[in-house]
XYZ file of C-alpha atoms in Angstrom:
288
model
C 113.969 87.316 92.936
C 111.103 89.386 94.350
C 107.593 89.129 92.932
C 105.766 92.350 93.771
C 102.378 93.943 93.192
C 101.742 97.424 91.873
C 98.578 98.194 93.877
C 97.321 101.010 91.645
C 93.945 99.288 91.188
C 93.727 99.220 94.992
C 94.664 102.882 95.487
C 91.358 103.664 97.219
C 92.232 101.185 99.941
C 93.347 103.195 103.013
C 97.124 103.309 103.149
C 97.411 101.502 106.475
C 95.115 98.729 105.237
C 97.006 98.242 101.988
C 99.764 95.895 103.260
C 97.284 93.414 104.748
C 95.202 93.556 101.566
C 98.271 92.851 99.427
C 99.299 89.970 101.705
C 95.820 88.508 101.393
C 96.229 88.483 97.611
C 99.396 86.376 97.882
C 102.177 88.967 97.672
C 105.030 89.710 100.056
C 106.231 92.846 98.258
C 104.658 96.118 97.091
C 105.868 98.371 94.307
C 104.497 101.604 95.679
C 103.093 103.516 92.708
C 101.519 106.992 92.797
C 98.513 107.569 95.029
C 97.032 110.924 96.019
C 97.677 110.609 99.765
C 101.331 109.600 99.484
C 103.188 110.211 96.196
C 100.763 111.823 93.720
C 101.381 111.969 89.987
C 103.585 114.932 88.987
C 103.242 116.919 92.234
C 105.072 117.134 95.543
C 104.813 114.110 97.878
C 102.049 114.392 100.472
C 103.432 111.953 103.042
C 104.819 113.346 106.297
C 106.837 111.449 108.896
C 103.686 110.360 110.752
C 102.178 108.896 107.564
C 105.401 107.077 106.760
C 105.655 105.712 110.319
C 102.050 104.449 110.262
C 102.589 102.797 106.894
C 105.789 101.124 108.090
C 103.958 99.747 111.108
C 101.221 98.350 108.852
C 103.862 96.765 106.613
C 105.533 95.068 109.570
C 102.221 93.798 110.899
C 101.312 92.286 107.522
C 104.763 90.815 106.840
C 105.042 92.832 103.617
C 107.912 94.984 102.358
C 108.187 97.803 99.834
C 110.350 96.375 97.061
C 110.447 99.626 95.093
C 108.950 103.103 94.976
C 107.656 104.436 91.658
C 107.346 108.239 91.394
C 106.395 110.013 88.182
C 107.598 113.581 87.693
C 108.271 115.866 84.741
C 112.025 115.812 85.258
C 112.665 115.765 81.493
C 109.924 118.168 80.502
C 110.872 120.963 78.118
C 109.716 123.634 80.597
C 112.506 124.595 83.002
C 110.218 125.596 85.871
C 108.477 122.217 85.717
C 111.805 120.426 85.482
C 113.221 122.238 88.507
C 110.066 121.500 90.494
C 110.292 117.827 89.515
C 113.827 117.642 90.887
C 112.571 119.015 94.218
C 109.794 116.401 94.231
C 112.318 113.672 93.441
C 114.509 114.680 96.371
C 111.602 114.392 98.805
C 110.525 111.070 97.247
C 114.054 109.730 97.761
C 113.886 110.778 101.422
C 110.578 108.939 101.849
C 111.959 105.843 100.129
C 114.872 105.745 102.555
C 112.497 106.264 105.501
C 110.549 103.228 104.308
C 113.699 101.130 104.422
C 113.655 100.653 100.652
C 116.678 101.130 98.389
C 115.072 100.808 94.927
C 113.146 103.389 92.897
C 111.891 103.092 89.341
C 110.435 105.590 86.933
C 110.038 106.695 83.323
C 112.161 108.943 81.141
C 109.237 111.346 80.697
C 109.714 114.399 78.441
C 108.051 115.015 75.095
C 108.698 112.985 71.917
C 108.062 115.997 69.673
C 110.817 117.854 71.593
C 113.147 114.911 72.061
C 116.378 116.906 71.859
C 115.352 119.488 74.451
C 113.824 116.795 76.653
C 117.032 114.791 76.615
C 119.004 117.882 77.581
C 116.605 118.427 80.485
C 116.948 114.784 81.506
C 120.728 115.030 81.752
C 120.433 118.286 83.672
C 118.137 116.588 86.187
C 120.419 113.559 86.432
C 123.376 115.824 87.205
C 121.428 117.132 90.204
C 119.871 113.857 91.336
C 122.537 111.214 90.753
C 124.656 112.489 93.673
C 121.559 112.212 95.883
C 120.943 108.613 94.804
C 124.602 107.848 95.433
C 124.643 109.529 98.853
C 121.514 107.667 99.963
C 122.479 104.336 98.370
C 119.235 104.195 96.392
C 119.199 102.301 93.099
C 117.223 103.627 90.125
C 115.580 101.567 87.369
C 114.411 103.400 84.224
C 111.939 102.387 81.523
C 110.941 103.837 78.162
C 107.259 104.725 78.019
C 104.802 105.492 75.221
C 104.788 109.269 74.637
C 108.106 109.855 76.443
C 111.113 111.301 74.665
C 112.522 107.757 74.817
C 110.078 105.104 73.611
C 112.332 102.539 71.929
C 113.775 99.761 74.104
C 117.248 99.622 72.552
C 117.583 103.402 72.792
C 116.534 103.253 76.435
C 119.227 100.689 77.252
C 121.805 102.930 75.585
C 120.566 105.882 77.658
C 120.982 103.861 80.844
C 124.498 102.887 79.780
C 125.242 106.553 79.148
C 124.407 107.421 82.764
C 127.396 105.226 83.617
C 126.437 104.524 87.213
C 126.279 101.123 88.934
C 123.146 102.366 90.684
C 121.134 102.887 87.475
C 119.715 100.012 85.432
C 116.934 99.076 82.996
C 113.312 98.125 83.560
C 111.534 96.117 80.848
C 107.797 96.788 80.792
C 106.006 93.949 78.994
C 102.751 95.849 78.229
C 104.862 98.463 76.421
C 106.457 95.792 74.227
C 104.850 96.993 70.996
C 105.748 100.640 71.636
C 109.356 99.663 72.424
C 109.786 98.033 69.026
C 108.101 94.662 69.557
C 111.448 92.843 69.789
C 111.314 91.826 73.436
C 113.962 89.089 73.218
C 116.437 91.408 71.473
C 115.876 94.219 73.973
C 116.235 92.038 77.057
C 119.328 90.306 75.693
C 120.800 93.667 74.696
C 120.266 94.932 78.247
C 121.895 91.828 79.719
C 122.997 92.490 83.313
C 121.398 95.947 83.174
C 117.988 94.238 83.182
C 117.058 94.314 86.866
C 113.329 95.040 86.935
C 110.191 93.880 85.106
C 106.623 95.072 84.780
C 104.342 92.184 83.921
C 101.020 92.683 82.158
C 99.664 91.877 78.703
C 98.768 94.172 75.821
C 97.625 94.079 72.205
C 99.899 94.958 69.300
C 98.500 98.331 68.213
C 100.480 98.045 64.946
C 98.516 95.004 63.738
C 95.744 95.003 61.110
C 97.554 97.655 59.080
C 97.677 99.891 62.122
C 93.917 99.589 62.644
C 93.901 97.318 65.694
C 92.734 100.428 67.518
C 90.947 103.199 65.623
C 91.617 106.716 66.911
C 89.863 109.804 65.690
C 90.863 112.106 64.181
C 92.989 110.014 61.807
C 96.681 110.669 62.195
C 96.422 111.408 65.914
C 99.719 111.142 67.766
C 98.029 109.392 70.710
C 99.758 106.272 72.022
C 97.385 103.480 72.971
C 98.097 100.438 75.085
C 96.623 98.586 78.044
C 97.832 96.605 81.055
C 95.888 93.325 80.909
C 96.103 89.974 82.656
C 98.628 87.536 81.191
C 96.994 85.774 78.252
C 94.527 88.540 77.391
C 96.787 90.233 74.843
C 99.561 89.422 72.394
C 102.794 89.546 74.392
C 104.761 86.362 73.684
C 104.980 85.013 77.225
C 106.951 81.850 76.475
C 109.583 84.034 74.759
C 109.465 86.583 77.593
C 109.948 84.116 80.436
C 112.259 81.898 78.399
C 114.601 84.835 77.827
C 114.570 85.683 81.526
C 115.437 82.073 82.284
C 118.413 82.141 79.883
C 119.611 85.428 81.352
C 119.304 84.143 84.912
C 117.100 87.078 85.881
C 117.116 87.698 89.625
C 115.602 91.144 90.110
C 112.128 92.507 90.827
C 109.139 91.232 88.852
C 106.055 93.395 89.384
C 102.482 92.567 88.423
C 101.080 95.828 87.061
C 97.617 95.246 85.619
C 95.472 98.384 85.464
C 92.528 97.318 83.292
C 90.301 95.533 85.780
C 89.388 97.671 88.776
C 85.990 95.940 88.790
C 87.750 92.617 89.501
C 91.019 93.841 90.952
C 91.416 91.112 93.584
C 90.808 88.288 91.100
C 93.259 89.863 88.652
C 95.992 90.209 91.287
C 95.569 86.602 92.451
C 95.579 85.320 88.862
C 98.726 87.279 87.986
C 100.600 85.889 90.980
C 99.661 82.333 90.017
C 100.689 82.839 86.381
C 104.031 84.395 87.250
C 104.734 81.590 89.704
C 103.785 79.022 87.062
C 106.213 80.406 84.494
C 109.035 80.934 86.968
C 108.671 77.422 88.409
C 109.445 76.033 84.945
C 112.824 77.831 84.762
C 115.950 75.741 84.500
C 117.602 75.045 87.862
C 120.775 77.035 88.495
C 123.916 75.156 89.440
């Protein structure tokens, strides 16, 4: 199993200094999430071959690897021009991932929940174009449902992954999205079974609690989705159930710390998350 860090809170750290910074926080692996000078949100990658080469050198020097690359594009958006552009961005992101010596990418379903049918059609259209590229390059893809995507429910997301019907595509369970996925984390992870290959670890509050008034959004009836990525223990995710289920399933994939809430204490948060994940994993039953 790889324990990785999503360094989004450290995105202002110069790219070539990032690996040494991550190593200093106790991690050997980076899940490379969007940053403006490399893979920005929703636009074409900025990295050229010189940038990639310099980053690879910094990774080698720090003894750190890229466990996965996380791009976010509108590949399921209802607008065809945006969808086609997203496919082009994906193709370049796949090239960069291969250049980095990484064979895992993860992302979200994207699309619009109020246009779920059209978004799903766009998703399958994009997959028809991109799956052969993943297969040709030997890059594995992990997908997660996300609040405000056309797929938000965990069980539905697992079924979507099954429908892709490729050994290269599997399921990512994102713990801070637990309460938007249905709240039934044990059921979802067990339902995914061997398709569960990737985890995002952070805490969150159950927005459904207190008669739906845990968070108050104005105007009333807003369709906004609210959640946060907190340190373990700061929210309401059932961590004993989470890690206990992983233990029963014999999870052996990528486990990424992805706290976003504490840029003012980013280093302390990253160190704490590594210690907590190690503490839970060390209690797992030994495998024969």
